[in-house]
Amino acid sequence: MAVTDHVDFATFMEGLKKRNEGQPEFVQAVQEVAQDVFEFIADKEAYHTAQILRRIAEPDRVVSFRVCWEDDNHNIRVQRGWRVQNNNAIGPYKGGLRFHPSVTESVLKFLAFEQTFKNSLTGLPMGGGKGGSNFNPKGKSDSEVMRFCQSFMTELYRHVGPDTDVPAGDIGVGGREIGYMFGQYKRITNRWEGVLTGKGKEFGGSDLRPEATGYGAVYFLQNMLKHSGEDVEGKTAVISGSGNVATHAAEKILQLGGKVLTLSDSGGFIHDPDGLSQEKIDWVKEHKTLRRGRIKDYTKEFPTATFHEGKRPWSVAADLALPCATQNELDADDAKTLVANGVRAVSEGANMPTTLEGVHVFHEANLLYGPGKAANAGGVAVSGLEMSQNAGRISWDNERLEVLLTDIMGQIHNQCVEYGENSGKVVNYVKGANIAGFKKVADAMLSYGVV
Ligand code: NDP
């Protein structure tokens, strides 16, 4: 007779913490999902018997490797690289590469776990993975970045492939780094194939990929507002970050008739009470990406703005908030400040930017809160479309891709509404995203049996 092991949420979390000691980001990410999933599967025996959540919360594999490279002064440098392949039940592993000194195995495991649910929500056949290195591209010459990327790919190529695992960019990995890594993959394997997304348009990159995450986060926000009978038009927004996601989110808010008041980087934030025009956003893009400059220089160029050193933008009063920099950049106090200032909706462009305590504050305040795994899925969705274009040796134009992106974000929103209904309160988008993302992966796993 089969003995069914029905562990409860507390016992599950206790075991998870024991098995993942010293990995707080990973534990935080699993905890947030597990709460909702336990409620959902309470009366669903099959998921318990097959230990589905326990299996999703144990990566299929974590590859860790040495990355050795030579700097411009001929010093030999040693970094650590990782690829976390979390789950490929519904498609090849898919998720970005992050190059940043804060990268650890815990951070990448949390991101790969989140990615599994996010990719499931897009409706496209993609599993979840994430990778990267503690390498800091800041202040490095192009040649140093090239040598690092080549060395990184010299190991990574064994673990990836268009039907196995398809990485993309993330913090510190943009078009330049993807180009160097794709070149090295092609050189080693002698194959031109869609092994990375976020490529340059000349070599198989999709139109709209750079814009997709930021635009998608705003489309998600627009869907949440519309569901509550409101719109972006005429509303003010505070945005953190000044990288790929933040600048494109700002651009889309502007296009939809909103006014963006802030951007930031790890040095502080700028507050522009006149709002960011397209010209100002273009200046930030160029300054941060091409010149690799700091956001504080914005005030020299546009003197009506002020710079707030070492601070985050959440104290500036606005209707909308879009955290688009990094994880845990918005805590309970920040959330309380936003609520006190009358924020109406929060849409996360970054991954897990709000702490668990911050999320509680938003839920208590009954405001519209779109978690990253749903709100920022537009990037990976267009990456999925890049994979389709590469496989079919075709390319779609911007117009067609924007229609597809808009549709996908609308579908993600609808799934969240379906599973996140919240008796009289606004939709619980966290619960909706967790359950909808989980269900598809879990059902695929059930079909495979015990593997
Ligand atoms: P970029 O590297 O282009 O930009 C990151 C931005 O965040 C920079 O402005 C950076 O400032 C700032 N930042 C980084 N660390 C900190 C910190 N500790 N405190 C304050 N600011 C910080 O990255 P992306 O825009 O691509 O990614 C931003 C977020 O969006 C990440 O969480 C990423 O995982 C997520 N995301 C990205 C996707 C994509 O398609 N790019 C897809 C889905 C999610 P500085 O220049 O000072 O380092």
Short mmCIF file of C-alpha atoms and ligand atoms in Angstrom, two decimals:
data_model
loop_
_atom_site.label_atom_id
_atom_site.label_comp_id
_atom_site.label_asym_id
_atom_site.label_seq_id
_atom_site.Cartn_x
_atom_site.Cartn_y
_atom_site.Cartn_z
CA MET A 1 0.00 0.00 0.00
CA ALA A 2 1.34 3.43 -0.93
CA VAL A 3 1.96 5.71 2.01
CA THR A 4 1.21 9.34 1.15
CA ASP A 5 3.52 11.81 2.80
CA HIS A 6 1.45 14.98 3.30
CA VAL A 7 3.97 17.41 4.72
CA ASP A 8 2.53 20.76 5.75
CA PHE A 9 3.92 24.14 4.75
CA ALA A 10 5.95 24.65 7.96
CA THR A 11 7.61 21.22 7.72
CA PHE A 12 8.32 21.76 4.03
CA MET A 13 10.03 25.10 4.75
CA GLU A 14 12.02 23.67 7.64
CA GLY A 15 13.42 20.94 5.37
CA LEU A 16 14.11 23.43 2.59
CA LYS A 17 16.07 25.71 4.93
CA LYS A 18 18.13 22.78 6.21
CA ARG A 19 18.97 21.60 2.71
CA ASN A 20 19.86 25.11 1.51
CA GLU A 21 21.77 26.58 4.40
CA GLY A 22 23.32 29.98 3.69
CA GLN A 23 21.03 30.57 0.66
CA PRO A 24 18.56 33.22 1.91
CA GLU A 25 17.46 34.51 -1.50
CA PHE A 26 16.57 31.01 -2.67
CA VAL A 27 14.67 30.24 0.54
CA GLN A 28 12.79 33.57 0.26
CA ALA A 29 11.74 32.85 -3.33
CA VAL A 30 10.54 29.33 -2.57
CA GLN A 31 8.68 30.44 0.56
CA GLU A 32 6.71 33.03 -1.36
CA VAL A 33 5.56 30.43 -3.90
CA ALA A 34 5.08 27.55 -1.47
CA GLN A 35 2.56 29.45 0.67
CA ASP A 36 0.15 29.77 -2.24
CA VAL A 37 0.86 26.37 -3.75
CA PHE A 38 0.20 24.55 -0.46
CA GLU A 39 -3.21 26.19 -0.27
CA PHE A 40 -3.95 25.25 -3.90
CA ILE A 41 -2.91 21.58 -3.58
CA ALA A 42 -4.53 21.03 -0.17
CA ASP A 43 -7.21 18.79 -1.73
CA LYS A 44 -5.18 17.57 -4.73
CA GLU A 45 -3.71 14.24 -3.75
CA ALA A 46 -1.72 13.60 -6.94
CA TYR A 47 0.59 16.60 -6.43
CA HIS A 48 1.32 15.53 -2.84
CA THR A 49 1.97 11.90 -3.69
CA ALA A 50 4.35 12.86 -6.49
CA GLN A 51 6.15 15.40 -4.21
CA ILE A 52 5.90 17.93 -7.03
CA LEU A 53 6.78 21.10 -5.13
CA ARG A 54 9.74 19.44 -3.41
CA ARG A 55 10.98 18.39 -6.87
CA ILE A 56 10.55 21.84 -8.45
CA ALA A 57 12.43 23.37 -5.50
CA GLU A 58 15.44 21.11 -6.13
CA PRO A 59 17.24 22.23 -9.31
CA ASP A 60 17.75 19.52 -11.93
CA ARG A 61 21.42 20.47 -11.72
CA VAL A 62 23.76 23.28 -10.69
CA VAL A 63 26.93 23.51 -12.76
CA SER A 64 29.73 25.54 -11.18
CA PHE A 65 33.01 26.24 -12.93
CA ARG A 66 36.20 28.27 -12.92
CA VAL A 67 36.52 31.18 -15.34
CA CYS A 68 40.11 32.22 -15.84
CA TRP A 69 41.03 35.29 -17.91
CA GLU A 70 43.82 37.82 -18.39
CA ASP A 71 43.31 41.55 -17.73
CA ASP A 72 44.91 44.37 -19.75
CA ASN A 73 47.89 44.47 -17.35
CA HIS A 74 48.54 40.74 -17.96
CA ASN A 75 47.33 39.74 -14.50
CA ILE A 76 45.61 36.36 -14.41
CA ARG A 77 42.15 36.68 -12.87
CA VAL A 78 39.93 33.87 -11.59
CA GLN A 79 36.15 34.11 -11.31
CA ARG A 80 33.40 31.59 -10.62
CA GLY A 81 30.72 30.80 -13.18
CA TRP A 82 27.41 28.95 -12.75
CA ARG A 83 24.48 27.62 -14.70
CA VAL A 84 21.47 26.57 -12.66
CA GLN A 85 19.13 24.32 -14.68
CA ASN A 86 16.05 24.32 -12.50
CA ASN A 87 13.34 22.51 -14.44
CA ASN A 88 12.79 21.49 -18.08
CA ALA A 89 9.36 19.87 -17.79
CA ILE A 90 7.74 22.15 -20.37
CA GLY A 91 10.68 23.08 -22.62
CA PRO A 92 14.44 23.64 -22.80
CA TYR A 93 15.91 25.54 -19.83
CA LYS A 94 15.68 29.26 -20.47
CA GLY A 95 16.83 32.24 -18.43
CA GLY A 96 19.42 34.98 -18.35
CA LEU A 97 23.07 35.25 -17.42
CA ARG A 98 24.02 37.85 -14.78
CA PHE A 99 27.52 39.29 -14.39
CA HIS A 100 27.69 41.20 -11.09
CA PRO A 101 29.86 40.97 -7.95
CA SER A 102 26.75 40.13 -5.89
CA VAL A 103 26.12 36.91 -7.84
CA THR A 104 26.12 33.78 -5.67
CA GLU A 105 24.69 30.29 -6.06
CA SER A 106 21.76 31.34 -3.85
CA VAL A 107 20.89 34.32 -6.06
CA LEU A 108 21.03 32.21 -9.22
CA LYS A 109 18.98 29.41 -7.67
CA PHE A 110 16.28 31.92 -6.67
CA LEU A 111 16.28 33.40 -10.15
CA ALA A 112 16.12 29.97 -11.85
CA PHE A 113 13.25 28.92 -9.57
CA GLU A 114 11.29 32.11 -10.33
CA GLN A 115 12.08 31.73 -14.01
CA THR A 116 10.40 28.31 -14.07
CA PHE A 117 7.06 29.86 -13.10
CA LYS A 118 7.51 32.95 -15.24
CA ASN A 119 8.27 30.95 -18.36
CA SER A 120 5.29 28.73 -17.71
CA LEU A 121 3.03 31.81 -17.51
CA THR A 122 4.09 33.01 -20.97
CA GLY A 123 2.38 29.97 -22.50
CA LEU A 124 5.53 29.24 -24.54
CA PRO A 125 7.45 25.95 -24.24
CA MET A 126 10.34 27.05 -22.01
CA GLY A 127 11.74 25.55 -18.81
CA GLY A 128 13.56 27.57 -16.15
CA GLY A 129 17.27 28.26 -15.72
CA LYS A 130 19.65 31.07 -14.79
CA GLY A 131 23.39 31.56 -14.72
CA GLY A 132 26.18 34.03 -14.43
CA SER A 133 29.32 34.99 -12.63
CA ASN A 134 30.65 37.25 -9.87
CA PHE A 135 32.61 39.06 -12.60
CA ASN A 136 32.10 42.84 -12.55
CA PRO A 137 32.04 44.29 -16.09
CA LYS A 138 32.06 47.84 -14.64
CA GLY A 139 35.31 49.66 -15.40
CA LYS A 140 36.62 46.85 -17.62
CA SER A 141 37.80 47.53 -21.16
CA ASP A 142 36.01 45.94 -24.14
CA SER A 143 38.98 43.58 -24.59
CA GLU A 144 38.79 42.45 -20.97
CA VAL A 145 35.03 41.84 -21.25
CA MET A 146 35.63 39.91 -24.49
CA ARG A 147 38.30 37.70 -22.94
CA PHE A 148 36.09 37.03 -19.91
CA CYS A 149 33.05 36.17 -22.07
CA GLN A 150 35.12 33.85 -24.25
CA SER A 151 36.50 32.04 -21.24
CA PHE A 152 33.02 31.78 -19.70
CA MET A 153 31.59 30.25 -22.87
CA THR A 154 34.53 27.86 -23.22
CA GLU A 155 33.01 25.93 -20.32
CA LEU A 156 29.33 26.88 -20.67
CA TYR A 157 29.04 25.55 -24.24
CA ARG A 158 29.07 21.94 -22.94
CA HIS A 159 25.87 22.51 -21.00
CA VAL A 160 23.73 24.55 -23.41
CA GLY A 161 22.19 24.19 -26.88
CA PRO A 162 19.06 25.27 -28.77
CA ASP A 163 17.09 22.21 -27.54
CA THR A 164 18.81 21.94 -24.15
CA ASP A 165 19.32 25.32 -22.55
CA VAL A 166 19.12 28.78 -24.12
CA PRO A 167 20.57 31.58 -21.94
CA ALA A 168 19.94 35.31 -22.46
CA GLY A 169 21.12 38.59 -20.90
CA ASP A 170 20.41 39.99 -17.45
CA ILE A 171 22.19 42.51 -15.17
CA GLY A 172 25.64 43.21 -16.61
CA VAL A 173 24.98 41.11 -19.73
CA GLY A 174 23.73 43.14 -22.70
CA GLY A 175 24.21 43.03 -26.45
CA ARG A 176 27.99 43.35 -26.23
CA GLU A 177 28.45 40.36 -23.90
CA ILE A 178 25.90 38.20 -25.79
CA GLY A 179 27.80 38.95 -29.03
CA TYR A 180 31.15 37.85 -27.55
CA MET A 181 29.65 34.68 -26.08
CA PHE A 182 27.76 33.76 -29.25
CA GLY A 183 30.95 34.27 -31.29
CA GLN A 184 32.86 31.93 -29.00
CA TYR A 185 30.11 29.27 -29.06
CA LYS A 186 30.10 29.37 -32.85
CA ARG A 187 33.89 29.10 -32.97
CA ILE A 188 34.03 26.11 -30.60
CA THR A 189 31.11 24.13 -32.02
CA ASN A 190 31.24 25.21 -35.67
CA ARG A 191 27.48 25.61 -35.51
CA TRP A 192 25.36 28.68 -36.10
CA GLU A 193 22.28 28.01 -34.00
CA GLY A 194 19.98 29.83 -31.62
CA VAL A 195 21.87 28.99 -28.43
CA LEU A 196 21.48 32.48 -26.93
CA THR A 197 18.75 35.09 -27.17
CA GLY A 198 19.15 38.85 -27.00
CA LYS A 199 21.54 38.64 -29.94
CA GLY A 200 22.32 41.54 -32.27
CA LYS A 201 19.81 41.93 -35.10
CA GLU A 202 22.53 41.16 -37.66
CA PHE A 203 22.98 37.65 -36.28
CA GLY A 204 19.55 36.34 -35.43
CA GLY A 205 18.42 38.70 -32.67
CA SER A 206 14.73 39.51 -32.52
CA ASP A 207 13.30 42.95 -33.01
CA LEU A 208 11.75 44.28 -29.78
CA ARG A 209 13.86 42.04 -27.47
CA PRO A 210 15.68 44.97 -25.80
CA GLU A 211 12.40 46.78 -25.20
CA ALA A 212 10.33 43.73 -24.24
CA THR A 213 10.82 43.47 -20.47
CA GLY A 214 10.23 47.17 -19.72
CA TYR A 215 7.37 47.48 -22.23
CA GLY A 216 5.85 44.24 -20.93
CA ALA A 217 5.95 45.46 -17.30
CA VAL A 218 3.97 48.53 -18.37
CA TYR A 219 1.49 46.45 -20.41
CA PHE A 220 0.95 44.32 -17.32
CA LEU A 221 0.40 47.48 -15.27
CA GLN A 222 -2.03 48.75 -17.89
CA ASN A 223 -3.97 45.46 -17.70
CA MET A 224 -4.17 45.64 -13.90
CA LEU A 225 -5.39 49.25 -14.06
CA LYS A 226 -7.95 48.51 -16.79
CA HIS A 227 -9.28 45.54 -14.80
CA SER A 228 -9.97 48.08 -12.03
CA GLY A 229 -11.46 50.64 -14.41
CA GLU A 230 -8.39 52.91 -14.59
CA ASP A 231 -5.59 53.77 -17.05
CA VAL A 232 -1.93 54.85 -17.23
CA GLU A 233 -2.81 58.12 -18.94
CA GLY A 234 -2.39 61.15 -16.72
CA LYS A 235 -0.67 59.21 -13.92
CA THR A 236 2.77 59.87 -12.42
CA ALA A 237 5.32 57.08 -11.96
CA VAL A 238 8.45 56.45 -9.90
CA ILE A 239 10.91 54.01 -11.48
CA SER A 240 14.13 52.59 -10.01
CA GLY A 241 17.11 51.50 -12.12
CA SER A 242 18.41 53.09 -15.30
CA GLY A 243 19.35 49.99 -17.25
CA ASN A 244 17.58 48.08 -19.97
CA VAL A 245 14.36 47.39 -18.09
CA ALA A 246 13.99 50.79 -16.37
CA THR A 247 14.58 52.94 -19.46
CA HIS A 248 12.16 50.95 -21.61
CA ALA A 249 9.52 50.96 -18.87
CA ALA A 250 9.92 54.75 -18.72
CA GLU A 251 9.56 54.96 -22.51
CA LYS A 252 6.30 52.98 -22.53
CA ILE A 253 4.81 54.95 -19.60
CA LEU A 254 5.53 58.10 -21.59
CA GLN A 255 3.97 56.64 -24.77
CA LEU A 256 0.80 55.80 -22.84
CA GLY A 257 0.44 59.35 -21.53
CA GLY A 258 2.01 58.94 -18.07
CA LYS A 259 4.75 61.04 -16.46
CA VAL A 260 7.99 59.47 -15.15
CA LEU A 261 9.53 61.32 -12.21
CA THR A 262 12.58 59.24 -11.21
CA LEU A 263 15.31 56.82 -12.31
CA SER A 264 18.20 55.48 -10.22
CA ASP A 265 21.37 53.43 -10.10
CA SER A 266 23.44 51.98 -7.28
CA GLY A 267 24.72 55.52 -6.51
CA GLY A 268 21.32 57.13 -5.86
CA PHE A 269 18.28 58.47 -7.71
CA ILE A 270 17.36 61.48 -9.82
CA HIS A 271 14.06 63.29 -9.40
CA ASP A 272 12.87 65.25 -12.40
CA PRO A 273 9.63 67.06 -11.51
CA ASP A 274 9.12 68.04 -15.17
CA GLY A 275 9.00 64.36 -16.12
CA LEU A 276 11.29 62.44 -18.47
CA SER A 277 10.79 63.19 -22.15
CA GLN A 278 11.89 60.77 -24.90
CA GLU A 279 14.97 62.94 -25.41
CA LYS A 280 15.91 62.60 -21.74
CA ILE A 281 15.33 58.83 -21.78
CA ASP A 282 17.51 58.51 -24.90
CA TRP A 283 20.24 60.47 -23.12
CA VAL A 284 20.08 58.06 -20.14
CA LYS A 285 20.23 55.02 -22.43
CA GLU A 286 23.27 56.35 -24.20
CA HIS A 287 24.96 57.56 -21.02
CA LYS A 288 24.46 54.32 -19.06
CA THR A 289 24.98 51.84 -21.88
CA LEU A 290 27.43 53.36 -24.35
CA ARG A 291 29.37 55.69 -22.05
CA ARG A 292 28.83 53.43 -19.00
CA GLY A 293 28.24 56.61 -16.97
CA ARG A 294 26.41 57.32 -13.68
CA ILE A 295 22.83 58.54 -13.27
CA LYS A 296 23.95 61.49 -11.14
CA ASP A 297 25.33 63.15 -14.32
CA TYR A 298 21.68 63.60 -15.42
CA THR A 299 21.43 66.76 -13.28
CA LYS A 300 24.31 68.39 -15.22
CA GLU A 301 22.47 67.76 -18.46
CA PHE A 302 18.98 68.57 -17.14
CA PRO A 303 19.43 71.02 -14.24
CA THR A 304 15.78 71.11 -13.11
CA ALA A 305 16.32 67.60 -11.73
CA THR A 306 17.89 66.80 -8.35
CA PHE A 307 20.20 63.92 -7.38
CA HIS A 308 19.75 62.06 -4.07
CA GLU A 309 22.94 60.23 -3.23
CA GLY A 310 22.70 56.73 -1.76
CA LYS A 311 18.87 56.90 -1.69
CA ARG A 312 16.10 54.95 -3.39
CA PRO A 313 13.27 56.75 -5.19
CA TRP A 314 10.33 55.43 -3.14
CA SER A 315 9.91 58.64 -1.11
CA VAL A 316 8.76 60.58 -4.19
CA ALA A 317 4.95 60.71 -4.30
CA ALA A 318 3.42 59.11 -7.42
CA ASP A 319 0.44 57.07 -8.62
CA LEU A 320 2.53 54.20 -9.99
CA ALA A 321 5.76 52.49 -8.88
CA LEU A 322 7.98 50.29 -11.05
CA PRO A 323 11.00 48.75 -9.29
CA CYS A 324 13.31 47.90 -12.20
CA ALA A 325 16.81 47.62 -10.67
CA THR A 326 17.49 44.53 -8.56
CA GLN A 327 16.24 42.13 -5.86
CA ASN A 328 15.20 43.35 -2.40
CA GLU A 329 15.41 47.03 -3.32
CA LEU A 330 12.01 47.87 -1.80
CA ASP A 331 11.45 46.92 1.86
CA ALA A 332 8.49 47.25 4.23
CA ASP A 333 9.35 50.86 5.14
CA ASP A 334 9.61 51.82 1.48
CA ALA A 335 6.28 50.09 0.83
CA LYS A 336 4.65 51.99 3.72
CA THR A 337 6.00 55.27 2.33
CA LEU A 338 4.59 54.49 -1.12
CA VAL A 339 1.21 53.59 0.38
CA ALA A 340 1.16 56.73 2.56
CA ASN A 341 1.87 58.78 -0.57
CA GLY A 342 -1.15 57.25 -2.30
CA VAL A 343 0.46 54.86 -4.79
CA ARG A 344 -2.23 53.06 -6.79
CA ALA A 345 -0.34 50.25 -8.51
CA VAL A 346 3.09 48.57 -8.42
CA SER A 347 4.49 46.59 -11.34
CA GLU A 348 7.84 44.84 -10.91
CA GLY A 349 10.25 45.07 -13.84
CA ALA A 350 13.04 43.56 -11.72
CA ASN A 351 13.08 40.08 -10.19
CA MET A 352 11.89 39.96 -6.55
CA PRO A 353 12.61 43.67 -5.91
CA THR A 354 10.12 43.78 -3.03
CA THR A 355 10.90 41.96 0.22
CA LEU A 356 8.29 39.54 1.61
CA GLU A 357 7.44 42.12 4.31
CA GLY A 358 7.03 44.79 1.62
CA VAL A 359 4.63 42.54 -0.30
CA HIS A 360 2.53 42.12 2.88
CA VAL A 361 2.28 45.91 3.17
CA PHE A 362 1.01 46.16 -0.42
CA HIS A 363 -1.53 43.39 0.13
CA GLU A 364 -2.75 44.93 3.39
CA ALA A 365 -3.23 48.25 1.58
CA ASN A 366 -5.35 46.45 -1.06
CA LEU A 367 -3.51 48.02 -3.99
CA LEU A 368 -2.69 46.55 -7.38
CA TYR A 369 0.60 44.68 -7.06
CA GLY A 370 2.08 42.80 -10.03
CA PRO A 371 4.99 40.53 -9.01
CA GLY A 372 8.03 40.24 -11.27
CA LYS A 373 7.35 36.69 -12.32
CA ALA A 374 4.22 37.90 -14.10
CA ALA A 375 4.96 41.56 -14.80
CA ASN A 376 8.46 41.17 -16.25
CA ALA A 377 7.77 38.02 -18.30
CA GLY A 378 7.67 40.06 -21.53
CA GLY A 379 11.45 39.77 -21.94
CA VAL A 380 11.57 36.01 -21.85
CA ALA A 381 8.42 35.86 -23.98
CA VAL A 382 10.14 37.73 -26.81
CA SER A 383 13.21 35.56 -26.20
CA GLY A 384 10.92 32.58 -26.81
CA LEU A 385 9.78 34.25 -30.03
CA GLU A 386 13.46 34.76 -30.96
CA MET A 387 13.97 31.00 -30.55
CA SER A 388 11.03 30.33 -32.89
CA GLN A 389 12.39 32.78 -35.48
CA ASN A 390 15.88 31.22 -35.29
CA ALA A 391 14.52 27.69 -35.60
CA GLY A 392 12.43 28.70 -38.63
CA ARG A 393 15.23 30.86 -40.15
CA ILE A 394 12.79 33.78 -40.35
CA SER A 395 12.43 37.20 -38.78
CA TRP A 396 9.31 39.05 -37.74
CA ASP A 397 8.98 42.82 -37.75
CA ASN A 398 8.52 45.10 -34.78
CA GLU A 399 4.84 45.65 -35.39
CA ARG A 400 4.01 41.95 -35.38
CA LEU A 401 6.16 41.34 -32.29
CA GLU A 402 4.53 44.17 -30.36
CA VAL A 403 1.10 42.66 -31.06
CA LEU A 404 2.35 39.27 -29.84
CA LEU A 405 3.92 40.83 -26.72
CA THR A 406 0.74 42.75 -25.91
CA ASP A 407 -1.32 39.55 -26.31
CA ILE A 408 1.02 37.50 -24.13
CA MET A 409 1.01 40.09 -21.33
CA GLY A 410 -2.80 40.18 -21.53
CA GLN A 411 -2.94 36.38 -21.26
CA ILE A 412 -0.59 36.37 -18.29
CA HIS A 413 -2.79 38.96 -16.62
CA ASN A 414 -5.90 36.84 -17.27
CA GLN A 415 -4.30 33.73 -15.78
CA CYS A 416 -3.42 35.73 -12.66
CA VAL A 417 -7.02 36.91 -12.41
CA GLU A 418 -8.32 33.34 -12.85
CA TYR A 419 -6.28 31.95 -9.94
CA GLY A 420 -5.90 35.11 -7.86
CA GLU A 421 -9.52 36.12 -7.19
CA ASN A 422 -9.61 37.50 -3.69
CA SER A 423 -13.12 37.69 -2.16
CA GLY A 424 -14.08 41.33 -2.46
CA LYS A 425 -10.51 42.70 -2.51
CA VAL A 426 -8.37 43.49 -5.56
CA VAL A 427 -6.93 40.46 -7.39
CA ASN A 428 -4.04 38.79 -5.54
CA TYR A 429 -1.63 38.71 -8.49
CA VAL A 430 1.08 36.93 -6.49
CA LYS A 431 -1.19 34.02 -5.73
CA GLY A 432 -2.57 34.01 -9.27
CA ALA A 433 0.90 33.94 -10.85
CA ASN A 434 2.21 31.31 -8.44
CA ILE A 435 -0.67 28.92 -8.98
CA ALA A 436 -1.04 29.38 -12.74
CA GLY A 437 2.75 29.04 -13.22
CA PHE A 438 2.91 26.00 -10.96
CA LYS A 439 -0.04 24.12 -12.44
CA LYS A 440 1.30 23.79 -15.97
CA VAL A 441 4.75 22.63 -14.85
CA ALA A 442 3.29 20.29 -12.23
CA ASP A 443 0.87 18.66 -14.70
CA ALA A 444 3.71 18.05 -17.17
CA MET A 445 5.77 16.48 -14.39
CA LEU A 446 2.89 14.22 -13.41
CA SER A 447 2.72 12.95 -17.01
CA TYR A 448 6.40 11.94 -16.91
CA GLY A 449 6.12 9.79 -13.80
CA VAL A 450 9.00 9.70 -11.36
CA VAL A 451 12.00 11.08 -13.27
P1 NDP B 1 20.93 46.42 -16.33
O1 NDP B 1 22.27 45.88 -16.00
O2 NDP B 1 20.66 46.95 -17.68
O3 NDP B 1 20.52 47.56 -15.27
C1 NDP B 1 20.48 47.32 -13.90
C2 NDP B 1 20.15 48.60 -13.20
O4 NDP B 1 19.94 48.34 -11.82
C3 NDP B 1 21.26 49.63 -13.27
O5 NDP B 1 20.70 50.91 -13.28
C4 NDP B 1 22.02 49.37 -11.98
O6 NDP B 1 22.78 50.46 -11.52
C5 NDP B 1 20.88 49.10 -11.05
N1 NDP B 1 21.33 48.31 -9.89
C6 NDP B 1 21.98 47.12 -9.91
N2 NDP B 1 22.24 46.72 -8.66
C7 NDP B 1 21.75 47.69 -7.85
C8 NDP B 1 21.70 47.86 -6.44
N3 NDP B 1 22.21 46.96 -5.63
N4 NDP B 1 21.10 49.00 -5.98
C9 NDP B 1 20.56 49.92 -6.80
N5 NDP B 1 20.59 49.81 -8.15
C10 NDP B 1 21.16 48.71 -8.64
O7 NDP B 1 19.90 45.24 -15.96
P2 NDP B 1 18.43 45.02 -16.47
O8 NDP B 1 17.74 46.32 -16.64
O9 NDP B 1 18.46 44.07 -17.59
O10 NDP B 1 17.79 44.22 -15.24
C11 NDP B 1 17.17 44.88 -14.13
C12 NDP B 1 16.32 43.89 -13.36
O11 NDP B 1 15.32 43.33 -14.25
C13 NDP B 1 17.04 42.68 -12.77
O12 NDP B 1 16.39 42.30 -11.57
C14 NDP B 1 16.82 41.60 -13.82
O13 NDP B 1 16.92 40.30 -13.28
C15 NDP B 1 15.39 41.91 -14.21
N6 NDP B 1 14.98 41.38 -15.50
C16 NDP B 1 15.65 41.72 -16.64
C17 NDP B 1 15.24 41.22 -17.84
C18 NDP B 1 15.84 41.67 -19.14
O14 NDP B 1 15.28 41.34 -20.18
N7 NDP B 1 16.92 42.42 -19.13
C19 NDP B 1 14.15 40.23 -17.92
C20 NDP B 1 13.45 40.02 -16.68
C21 NDP B 1 13.89 40.55 -15.51
P3 NDP B 1 24.38 50.48 -11.68
O15 NDP B 1 24.63 50.94 -13.09
O16 NDP B 1 24.84 51.43 -10.63
O17 NDP B 1 24.87 49.09 -11.42
#
